[in-house]
XYZ file of C-alpha atoms in Angstrom:
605
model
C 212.756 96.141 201.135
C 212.102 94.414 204.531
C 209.024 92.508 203.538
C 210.893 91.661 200.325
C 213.879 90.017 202.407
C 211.872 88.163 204.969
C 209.920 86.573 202.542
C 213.020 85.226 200.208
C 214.794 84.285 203.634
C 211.480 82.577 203.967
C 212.495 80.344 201.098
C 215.848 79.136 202.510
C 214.431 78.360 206.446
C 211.169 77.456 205.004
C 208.788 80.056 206.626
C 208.867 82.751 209.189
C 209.747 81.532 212.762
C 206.523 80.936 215.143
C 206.463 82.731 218.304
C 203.816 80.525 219.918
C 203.109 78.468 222.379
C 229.350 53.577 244.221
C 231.832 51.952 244.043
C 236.010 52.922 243.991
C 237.370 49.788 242.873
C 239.651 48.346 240.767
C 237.295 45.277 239.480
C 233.841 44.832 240.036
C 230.948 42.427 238.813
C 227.270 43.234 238.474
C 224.942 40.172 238.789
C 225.703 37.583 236.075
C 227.941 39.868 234.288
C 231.906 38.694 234.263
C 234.474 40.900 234.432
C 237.274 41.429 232.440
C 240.756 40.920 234.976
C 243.776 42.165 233.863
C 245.289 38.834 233.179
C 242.663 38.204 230.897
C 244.925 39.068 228.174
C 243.867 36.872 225.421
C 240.390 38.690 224.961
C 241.401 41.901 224.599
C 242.822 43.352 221.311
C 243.809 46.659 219.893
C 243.184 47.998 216.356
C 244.512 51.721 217.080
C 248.304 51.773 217.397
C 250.168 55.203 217.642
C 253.599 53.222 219.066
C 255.245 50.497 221.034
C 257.002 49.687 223.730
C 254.438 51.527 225.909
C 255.115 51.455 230.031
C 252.784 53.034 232.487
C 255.786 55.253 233.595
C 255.087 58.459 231.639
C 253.743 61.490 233.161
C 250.386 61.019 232.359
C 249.867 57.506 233.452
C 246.726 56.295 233.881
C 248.240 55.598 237.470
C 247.685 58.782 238.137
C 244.623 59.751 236.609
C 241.699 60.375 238.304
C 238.094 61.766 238.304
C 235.449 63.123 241.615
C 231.897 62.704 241.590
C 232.494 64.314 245.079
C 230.937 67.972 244.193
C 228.055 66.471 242.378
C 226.981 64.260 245.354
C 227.759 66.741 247.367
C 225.304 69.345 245.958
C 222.184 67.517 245.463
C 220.419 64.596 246.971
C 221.099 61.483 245.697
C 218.398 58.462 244.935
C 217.303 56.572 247.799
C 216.870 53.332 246.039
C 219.948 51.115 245.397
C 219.699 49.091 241.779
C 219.268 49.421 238.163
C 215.924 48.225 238.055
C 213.595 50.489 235.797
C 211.404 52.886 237.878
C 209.678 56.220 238.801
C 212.611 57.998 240.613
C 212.061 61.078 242.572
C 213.385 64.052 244.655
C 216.929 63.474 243.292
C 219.076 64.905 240.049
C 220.891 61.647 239.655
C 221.006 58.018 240.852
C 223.601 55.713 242.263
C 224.313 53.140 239.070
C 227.559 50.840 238.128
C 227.891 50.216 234.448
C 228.027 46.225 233.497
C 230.460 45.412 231.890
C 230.768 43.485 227.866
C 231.142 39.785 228.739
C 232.905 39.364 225.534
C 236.201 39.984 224.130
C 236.741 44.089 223.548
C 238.847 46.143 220.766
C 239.396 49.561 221.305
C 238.751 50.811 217.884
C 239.741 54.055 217.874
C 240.940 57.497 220.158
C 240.693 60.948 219.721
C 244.224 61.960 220.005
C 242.904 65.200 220.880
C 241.106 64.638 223.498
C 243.055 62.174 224.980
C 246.030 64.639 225.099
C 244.905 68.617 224.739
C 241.468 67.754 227.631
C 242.331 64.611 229.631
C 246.498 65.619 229.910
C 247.226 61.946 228.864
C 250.209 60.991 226.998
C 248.723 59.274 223.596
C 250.764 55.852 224.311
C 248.320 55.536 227.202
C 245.660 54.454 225.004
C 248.115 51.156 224.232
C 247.611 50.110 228.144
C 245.422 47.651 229.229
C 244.222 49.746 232.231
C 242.939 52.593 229.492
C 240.967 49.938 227.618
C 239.264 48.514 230.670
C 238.375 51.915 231.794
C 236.918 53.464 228.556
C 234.600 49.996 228.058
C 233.514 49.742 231.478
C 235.216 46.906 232.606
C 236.650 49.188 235.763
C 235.809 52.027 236.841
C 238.371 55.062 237.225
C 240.017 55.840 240.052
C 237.578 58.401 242.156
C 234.550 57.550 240.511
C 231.215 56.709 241.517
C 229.294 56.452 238.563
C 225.962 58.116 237.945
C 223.043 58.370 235.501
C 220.945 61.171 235.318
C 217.288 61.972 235.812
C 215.515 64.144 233.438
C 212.030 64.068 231.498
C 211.366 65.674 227.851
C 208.989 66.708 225.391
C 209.746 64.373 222.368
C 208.150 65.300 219.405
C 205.913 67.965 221.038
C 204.801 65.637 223.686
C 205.524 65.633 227.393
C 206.960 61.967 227.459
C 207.682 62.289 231.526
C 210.700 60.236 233.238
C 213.611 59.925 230.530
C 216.805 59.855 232.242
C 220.258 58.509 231.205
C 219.098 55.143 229.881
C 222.540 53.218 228.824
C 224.996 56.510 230.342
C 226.710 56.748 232.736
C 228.469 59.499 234.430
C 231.995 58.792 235.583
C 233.110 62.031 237.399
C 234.065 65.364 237.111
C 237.930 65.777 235.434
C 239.874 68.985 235.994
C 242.908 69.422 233.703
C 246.027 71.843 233.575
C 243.963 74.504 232.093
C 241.396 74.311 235.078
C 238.962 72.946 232.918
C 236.543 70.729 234.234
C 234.496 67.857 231.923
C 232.460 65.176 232.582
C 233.107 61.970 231.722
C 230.271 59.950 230.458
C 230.344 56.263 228.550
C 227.551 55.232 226.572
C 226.527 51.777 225.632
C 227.474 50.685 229.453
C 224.360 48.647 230.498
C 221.145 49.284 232.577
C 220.196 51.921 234.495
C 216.773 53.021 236.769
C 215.819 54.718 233.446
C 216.678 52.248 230.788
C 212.639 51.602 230.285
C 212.648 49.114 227.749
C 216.014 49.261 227.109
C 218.914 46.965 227.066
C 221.304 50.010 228.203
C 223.552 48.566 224.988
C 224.882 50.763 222.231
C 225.697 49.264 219.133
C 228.398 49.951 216.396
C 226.635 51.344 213.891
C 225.441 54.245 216.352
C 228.487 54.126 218.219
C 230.766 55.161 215.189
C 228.819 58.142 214.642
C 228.678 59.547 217.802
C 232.269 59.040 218.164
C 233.198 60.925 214.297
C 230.531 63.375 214.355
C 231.319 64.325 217.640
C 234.784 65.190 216.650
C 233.661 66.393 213.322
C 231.756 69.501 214.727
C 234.274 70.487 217.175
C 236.382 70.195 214.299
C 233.966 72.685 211.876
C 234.419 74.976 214.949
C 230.398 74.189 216.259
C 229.862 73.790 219.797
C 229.495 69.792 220.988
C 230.484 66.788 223.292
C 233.486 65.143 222.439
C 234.358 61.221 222.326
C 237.801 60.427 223.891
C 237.444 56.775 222.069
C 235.354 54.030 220.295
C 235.383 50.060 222.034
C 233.981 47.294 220.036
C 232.506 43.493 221.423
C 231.722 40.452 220.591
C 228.810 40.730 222.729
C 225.375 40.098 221.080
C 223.000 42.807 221.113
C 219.723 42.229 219.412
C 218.352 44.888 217.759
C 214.615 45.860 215.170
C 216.727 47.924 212.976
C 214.141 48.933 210.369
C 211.801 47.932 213.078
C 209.921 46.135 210.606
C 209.777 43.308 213.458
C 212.942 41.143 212.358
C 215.325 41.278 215.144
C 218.931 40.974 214.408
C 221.832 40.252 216.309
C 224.529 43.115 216.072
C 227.361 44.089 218.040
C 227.995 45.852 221.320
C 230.600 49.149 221.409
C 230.965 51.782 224.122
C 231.856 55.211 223.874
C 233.679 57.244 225.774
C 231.846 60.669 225.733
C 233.216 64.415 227.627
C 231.301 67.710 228.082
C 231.711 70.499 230.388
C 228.047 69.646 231.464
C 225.386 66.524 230.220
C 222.646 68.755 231.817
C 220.024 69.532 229.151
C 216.359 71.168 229.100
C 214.739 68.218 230.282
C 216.680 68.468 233.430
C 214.262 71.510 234.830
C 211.736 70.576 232.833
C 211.560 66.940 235.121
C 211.827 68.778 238.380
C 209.477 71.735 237.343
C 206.768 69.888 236.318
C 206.879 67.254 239.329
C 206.494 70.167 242.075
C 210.389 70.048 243.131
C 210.797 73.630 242.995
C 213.576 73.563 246.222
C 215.629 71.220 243.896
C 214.696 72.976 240.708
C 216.278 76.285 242.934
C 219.261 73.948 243.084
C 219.903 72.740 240.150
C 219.908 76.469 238.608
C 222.191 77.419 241.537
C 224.664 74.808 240.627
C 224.948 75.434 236.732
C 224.714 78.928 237.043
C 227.825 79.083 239.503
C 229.714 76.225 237.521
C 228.740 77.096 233.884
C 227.824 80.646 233.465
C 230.591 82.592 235.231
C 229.811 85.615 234.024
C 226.084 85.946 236.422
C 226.565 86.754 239.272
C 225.332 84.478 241.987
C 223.770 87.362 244.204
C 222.116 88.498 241.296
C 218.427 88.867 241.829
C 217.657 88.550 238.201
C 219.922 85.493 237.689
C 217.678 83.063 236.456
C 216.410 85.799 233.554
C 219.629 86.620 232.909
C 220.678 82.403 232.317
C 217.306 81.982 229.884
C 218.249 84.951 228.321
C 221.551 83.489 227.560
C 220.417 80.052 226.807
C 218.170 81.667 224.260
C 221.033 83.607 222.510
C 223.683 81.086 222.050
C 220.428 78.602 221.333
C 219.933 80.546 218.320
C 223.133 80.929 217.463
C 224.075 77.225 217.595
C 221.075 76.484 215.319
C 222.407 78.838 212.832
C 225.510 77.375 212.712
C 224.029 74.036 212.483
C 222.180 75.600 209.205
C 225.551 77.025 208.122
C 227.177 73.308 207.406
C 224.093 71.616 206.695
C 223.377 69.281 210.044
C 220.758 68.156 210.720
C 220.305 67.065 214.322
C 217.486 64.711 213.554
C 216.177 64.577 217.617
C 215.906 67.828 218.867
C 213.729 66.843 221.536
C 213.739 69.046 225.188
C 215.724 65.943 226.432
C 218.494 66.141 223.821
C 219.230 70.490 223.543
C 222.350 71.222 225.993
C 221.365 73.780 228.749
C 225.214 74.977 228.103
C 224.361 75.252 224.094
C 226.367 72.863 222.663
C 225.253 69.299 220.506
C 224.897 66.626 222.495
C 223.164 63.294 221.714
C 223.789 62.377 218.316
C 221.546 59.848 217.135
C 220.207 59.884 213.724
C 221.895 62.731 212.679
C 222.745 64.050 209.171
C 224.721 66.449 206.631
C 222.215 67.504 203.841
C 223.560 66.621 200.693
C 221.452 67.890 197.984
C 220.162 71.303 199.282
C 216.559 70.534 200.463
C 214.998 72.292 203.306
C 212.806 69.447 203.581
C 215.647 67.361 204.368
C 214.714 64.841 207.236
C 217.634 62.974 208.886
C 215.660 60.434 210.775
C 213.508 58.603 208.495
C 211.304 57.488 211.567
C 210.245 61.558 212.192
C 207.425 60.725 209.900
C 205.998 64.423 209.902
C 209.529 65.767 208.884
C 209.106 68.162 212.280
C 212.644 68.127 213.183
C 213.632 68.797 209.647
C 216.491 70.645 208.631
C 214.396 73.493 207.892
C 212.233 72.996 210.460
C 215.151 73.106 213.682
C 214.861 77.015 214.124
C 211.267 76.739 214.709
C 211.637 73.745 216.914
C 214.447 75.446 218.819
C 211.956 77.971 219.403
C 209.686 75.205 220.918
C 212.449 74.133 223.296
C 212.694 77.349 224.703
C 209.514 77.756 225.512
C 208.945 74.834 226.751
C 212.190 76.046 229.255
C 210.599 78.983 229.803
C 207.713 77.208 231.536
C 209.920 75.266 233.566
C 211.555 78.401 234.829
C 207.735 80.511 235.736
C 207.955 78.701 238.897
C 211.525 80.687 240.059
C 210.718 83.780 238.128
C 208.435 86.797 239.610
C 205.601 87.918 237.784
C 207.877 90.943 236.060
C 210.676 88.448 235.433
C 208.271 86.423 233.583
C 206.908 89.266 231.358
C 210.841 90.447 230.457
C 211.469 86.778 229.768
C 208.568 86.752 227.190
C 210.292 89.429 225.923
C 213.129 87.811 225.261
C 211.697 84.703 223.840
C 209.970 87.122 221.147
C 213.877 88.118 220.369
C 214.986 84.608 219.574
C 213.681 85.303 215.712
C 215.455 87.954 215.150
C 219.019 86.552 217.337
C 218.898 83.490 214.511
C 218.121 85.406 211.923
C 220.656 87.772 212.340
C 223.469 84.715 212.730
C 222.227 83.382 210.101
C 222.576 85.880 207.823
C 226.581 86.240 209.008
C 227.348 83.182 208.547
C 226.077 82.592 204.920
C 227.850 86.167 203.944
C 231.089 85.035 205.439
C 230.198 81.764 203.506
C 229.667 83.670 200.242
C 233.218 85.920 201.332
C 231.014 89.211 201.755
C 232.608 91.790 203.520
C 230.692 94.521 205.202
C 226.810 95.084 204.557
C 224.590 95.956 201.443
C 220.936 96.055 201.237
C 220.694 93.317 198.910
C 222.858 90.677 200.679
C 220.013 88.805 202.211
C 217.978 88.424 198.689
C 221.974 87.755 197.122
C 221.882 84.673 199.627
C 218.406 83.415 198.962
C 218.769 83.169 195.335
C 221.671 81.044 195.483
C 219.997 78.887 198.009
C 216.696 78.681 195.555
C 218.673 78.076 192.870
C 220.246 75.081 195.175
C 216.937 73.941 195.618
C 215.589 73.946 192.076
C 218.487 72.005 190.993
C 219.198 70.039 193.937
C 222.899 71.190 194.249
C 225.494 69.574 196.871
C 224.729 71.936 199.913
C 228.860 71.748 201.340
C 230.782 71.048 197.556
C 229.030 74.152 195.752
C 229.572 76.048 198.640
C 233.127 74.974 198.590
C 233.622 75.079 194.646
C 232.888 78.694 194.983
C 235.331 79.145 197.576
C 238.185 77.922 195.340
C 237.032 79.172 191.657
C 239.086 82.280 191.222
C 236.749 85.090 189.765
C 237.981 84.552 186.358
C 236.595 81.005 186.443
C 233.307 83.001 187.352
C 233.032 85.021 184.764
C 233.746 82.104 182.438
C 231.214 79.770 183.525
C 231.233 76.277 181.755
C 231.899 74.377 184.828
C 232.617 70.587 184.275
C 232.080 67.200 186.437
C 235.414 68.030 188.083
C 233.714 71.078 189.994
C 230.931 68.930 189.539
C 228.965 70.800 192.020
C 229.242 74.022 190.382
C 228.116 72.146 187.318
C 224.920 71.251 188.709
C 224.106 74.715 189.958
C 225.011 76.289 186.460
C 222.269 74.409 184.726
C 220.009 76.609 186.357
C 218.494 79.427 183.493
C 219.261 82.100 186.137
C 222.818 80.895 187.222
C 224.424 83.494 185.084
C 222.424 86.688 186.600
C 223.104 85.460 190.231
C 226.876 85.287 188.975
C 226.742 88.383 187.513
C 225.053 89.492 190.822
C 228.088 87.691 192.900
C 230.951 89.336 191.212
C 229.163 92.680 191.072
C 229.096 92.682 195.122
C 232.862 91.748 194.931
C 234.292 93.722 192.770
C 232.642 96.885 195.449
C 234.735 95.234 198.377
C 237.592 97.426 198.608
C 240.850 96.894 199.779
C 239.573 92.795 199.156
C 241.441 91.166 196.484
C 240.381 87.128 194.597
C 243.079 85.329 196.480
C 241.877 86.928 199.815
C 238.566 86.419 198.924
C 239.174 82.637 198.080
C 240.761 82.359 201.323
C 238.733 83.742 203.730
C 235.358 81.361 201.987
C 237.522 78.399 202.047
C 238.428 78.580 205.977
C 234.812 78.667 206.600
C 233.257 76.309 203.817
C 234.285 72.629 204.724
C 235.396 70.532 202.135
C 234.698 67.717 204.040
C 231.639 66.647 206.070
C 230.551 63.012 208.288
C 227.923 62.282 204.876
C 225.612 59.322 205.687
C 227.539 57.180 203.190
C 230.756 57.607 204.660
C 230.298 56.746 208.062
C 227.965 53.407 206.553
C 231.360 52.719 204.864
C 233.180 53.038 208.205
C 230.839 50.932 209.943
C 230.610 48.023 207.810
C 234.103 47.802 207.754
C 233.998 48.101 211.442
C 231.752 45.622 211.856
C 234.459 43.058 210.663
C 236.825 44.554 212.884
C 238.779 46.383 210.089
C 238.577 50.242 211.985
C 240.987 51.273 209.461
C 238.234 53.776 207.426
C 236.913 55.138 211.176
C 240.695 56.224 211.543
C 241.203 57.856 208.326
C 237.505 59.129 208.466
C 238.507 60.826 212.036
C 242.227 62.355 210.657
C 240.372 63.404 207.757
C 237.391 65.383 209.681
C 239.730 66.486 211.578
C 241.130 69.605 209.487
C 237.547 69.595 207.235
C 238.839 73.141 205.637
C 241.971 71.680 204.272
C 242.174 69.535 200.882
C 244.048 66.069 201.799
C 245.393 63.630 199.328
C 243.592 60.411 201.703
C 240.212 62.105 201.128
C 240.501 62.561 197.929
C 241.489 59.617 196.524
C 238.880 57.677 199.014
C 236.059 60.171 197.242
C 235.620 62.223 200.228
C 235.071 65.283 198.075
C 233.866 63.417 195.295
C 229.998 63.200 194.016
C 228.486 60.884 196.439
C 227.820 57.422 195.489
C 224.717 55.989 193.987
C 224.226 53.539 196.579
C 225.303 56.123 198.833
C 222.276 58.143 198.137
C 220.035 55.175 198.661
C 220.716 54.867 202.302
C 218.106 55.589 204.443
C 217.795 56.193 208.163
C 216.299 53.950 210.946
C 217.037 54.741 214.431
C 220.007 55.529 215.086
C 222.047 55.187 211.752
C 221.333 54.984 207.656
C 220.992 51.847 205.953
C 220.622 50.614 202.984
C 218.516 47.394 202.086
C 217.385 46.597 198.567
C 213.983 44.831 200.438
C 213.490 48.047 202.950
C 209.958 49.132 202.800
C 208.631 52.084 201.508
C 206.214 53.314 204.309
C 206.450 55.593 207.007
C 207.152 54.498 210.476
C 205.820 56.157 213.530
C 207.120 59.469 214.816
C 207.653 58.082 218.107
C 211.126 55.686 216.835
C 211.921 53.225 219.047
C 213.057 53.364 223.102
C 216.564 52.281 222.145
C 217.190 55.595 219.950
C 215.819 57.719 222.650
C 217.918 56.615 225.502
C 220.871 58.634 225.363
């Protein structure tokens, strides 16, 4: 029965798993780039309004908010060289670098009311100030900080690509809230830094929207991730080869404002490792070990097996989860996969529609090797590829018992997997044939390229009766799809069998329990092109409603619906395609492949 589940949970991951190989002021200027003064009140405008007659008096004023870069410069030695100029930086974890600021007119487009309130212990009518909007696009820098952008290297698409670094980041400081918390503050989009390569350090809206709803969108779904405290729009020009079919076209600037409990990633080590710093390597494990893992102790002498051995855990279990809603990261380079487990970088990301493990986010990944199917295996790649920057700190028995646990990471994913999609079908405790009940629904998915999230969801809310019934129509249109299948009614038969042996479970707890776990709603490609077209006329209205609506994915909302939200997705929807960092769709696009390698713009995070 073994051989016979691994190989149909072979058919929904698409094959077994391989186990192979500064400054603290108020205003600043950077060379020819103008700042924005606070009496410069005719180019700045607001599109998010939560209320009026806003004063700087409240609590939480940004008066009295503040960040420190103080422990971070403290612990490790800084970069010798002053200026953003690109180059080969060394002996160092981060370098000195002010962000420039847009030297055109700014809109803060939208806030996460969460963040702004429940992480950075600001009062919402904050956001209204003009001292919050020059903050968040760069225009000033925060009192306490002393901004930074981070060194690290990467293996992108299996190759060792050397110096990355924070390329159009940068680090404000270190926030500790009421809860004793402590998050980094990060905007993208803010201009050059030592490792901007051939990079403008610009983000633009298109990109910028995404980041900002998906990132609230999976904390929302209950995944680990970043957050993004708010969206700023220009009118500064930023030229960009979308389709990089070699016609350049002007686009606008936007900066987000982007928080996690650490931005330090695989490529971190993997940068110090392979350059011979092993005393910084040392230090750099010290630091997020004491800071981010509080439950290793810092005398212990197995500390650094004990971290990988974590990291490969919730690794696996993050992946899973990923699986679980259908997101696919698109980049899962060494440089973009959280040391701390969580989704950071989100470039040209995607939810799977129809279910295809095939599915490839990023049309630029020509080989399809960070498909959606693919992003166990490559996780497994990542960790290996940590491992090796870790051999230098670990002794020779550490390193064999690490092996060890690499060879684990198979069965850690499989296992969450397999959770998951039960509590996704509403099984309650464990019968032989679960696994091969879960990968005939998913085959069946596949044959008849079924919505991944609505059929998922239409089974949540169709009572059993509606089950037994069958003759699904285009209002559970999902549902529909999947019936046409010539073996739809013996998996149903299958399905209700398994239910009816839950005992003490009844339909209505049943319905409930799938439909807190099975979004209704999801960031698809089409909606967020929506939201940024819109955006890019400086109507932010959809990016709002697209946030409030993500926001509480589990719960049907009138908005949504009558927007199509839930909806079968568009035609021209499902025409969009992705280049860099978002979808488009162009009735002229070309139908080739593009190099796996995407452009420097996409990879600077």
């Amino acid at each position: 029965m073994w051989t016979i589940y691994v190989l149909l949970f072979a058919v929904y991951v698409r094959g077994q798993l391989f186990l192979q190989e500064a400054v603290n002021q108020p205003g600043y200027c950077e060379g020819e780039h103008e700042c924005h003064s606070h009496d410069d009140q005719t180019k700045i405008h607001r599109a998010y309004s939560q209320t009026s007659n806003v004063t700087n008096t409240t609590n939480h004023s940004m008066d009295l908010f503040k960040v420190s870069c103080q422990k971070l410069i403290e612990s490790f030695p800084m970069d010798e060289v002053d200026g953003d100029y690109v180059r080969t930086v060394k002996n160092c974890v981060f370098s000195r670098s002010l962000p420039a600021p847009l030297r055109a007119p700014v809109t803060l487009a939208a806030v996460s009311k969460s963040v702004i309130e429940d992480i950075l212990d600001l009062d919402i009518r904050v956001t209204q100030t003009d001292a919050f909007l020059h903050y968040v696009s760069g225009a000033e820098l925060i009192p306490g900080s002393i901004p930074l952008a981070h060194r690290y290297g990467g293996h992108q698409f299996g190759y060792w690509s050397g110096q990355l670094g924070d390329g159009r980041a940068h680090l404000l400081g270190q926030y500790t809230n009421r809860k004793g918390e402590i998050w980094e503050l990060q905007l993208k989009g803010s201009g050059k830094t030592p490792y901007s390569r051939a990079g403008d350090g610009r983000a633009v809206v298109r990109s910028s929207v995404r980041e900002f709803l998906c990132s609230e969108a999976m904390q929302a779904l209950g995944i680990a991730t970043s957050r993004a405290a708010s969206l700023v729009v220009s009118e500064e020009s930023v030229w960009r080869d979308q389709f990089y079919d070699g016609n350049v076209r002007k686009e606008r600037g936007a900066v987000v404002l982007r928080l996690a409990r650490s931005w330090f990633r695989i490529g971190s080590l993997e940068v110090l490792s392979r350059g011979g710093e092993l005393d910084l390597l040392r230090k750099l494990l010290n630091f997020i070990i004491e800071n981010n893992f509080p439950a290793i102790a810092t005398e212990d002498p197995d500390k650094y097996l004990v971290f990988y051995s974590t990291v490969v855990r919730e690794t696996a279990h993050l992946i899973a989860q990923w699986m679980a809603v259908g997101f696919a990261h698109g980049v899962c380079n060494t440089d973009n996969f959280s040391l701390l487990s969580i989704t950071i970088d989100y470039g040209p990301f995607g939810f799977m529609e129809s279910y295809d493990p095939n599915f490839v986010p990023n049309t630029s990944d020509d080989q399809g090797r960070y498909s959606i199917g693919a992003q166990a295996d490559v996780g497994l790649f990542n960790l290996e590829k940590l491992l090796e920057s870790l051999q230098p700190v670990l002794t020779p028995s550490q390193q064999q018992r690490a092996a060890a646990v690499l060879k684990g990471y198979a069965g850690l994913y499989q296992m969450r997997f397999h959770q998951l999609f039960k509590a996704k079908l509403g099984l309650l405790g464990e019968e032989e044939e679960d696994g091969n009940l879960i990968a005939f629904l998913l085959k069946m998915m596949e044959d008849t390229g079924s919505d991944f999230t609505m059929t998922f969801r239409q089974l949540s809310e169709a009572s059993v009766q509606q089950l037994h019934r069958g003759g699904f129509t285009q209002v559970t249109w999902a549902l529909h799809d999947l019936s046409s299948h010539q073996l739809f009614s013996d998996w149903s038969r299958l399905f209700l069998l398994r239910l009816a042996r839950q005992e003490g479970d009844n339909d209505e707890d049943r319905r409930h329990r799938m439909k807190s776990v099975n979004p209704r709603y999801v960031l698809r490609n089409w909606m967020a092109e929506s939201a940024t077209r819109k955006a890019e006329t400086n109507d932010f209205s959809e990016v709002v409603l697209l946030h409030d609506v993500l926001g509480n994915p589990f719960i049907a909302q009138d908005a949504a619906e009558d927007t199509g939200y839930a909806a079968r997705p568009p035609l021209w929807g499902r025409r969009l395609k992705k280049y860099g960092e978002l979808g488009y769709f162009h009735p002229l696009l070309p139908q080739g492949r593009l190099s796996i390698r995407g452009s420097v713009s996409e990879s600077l995070c």
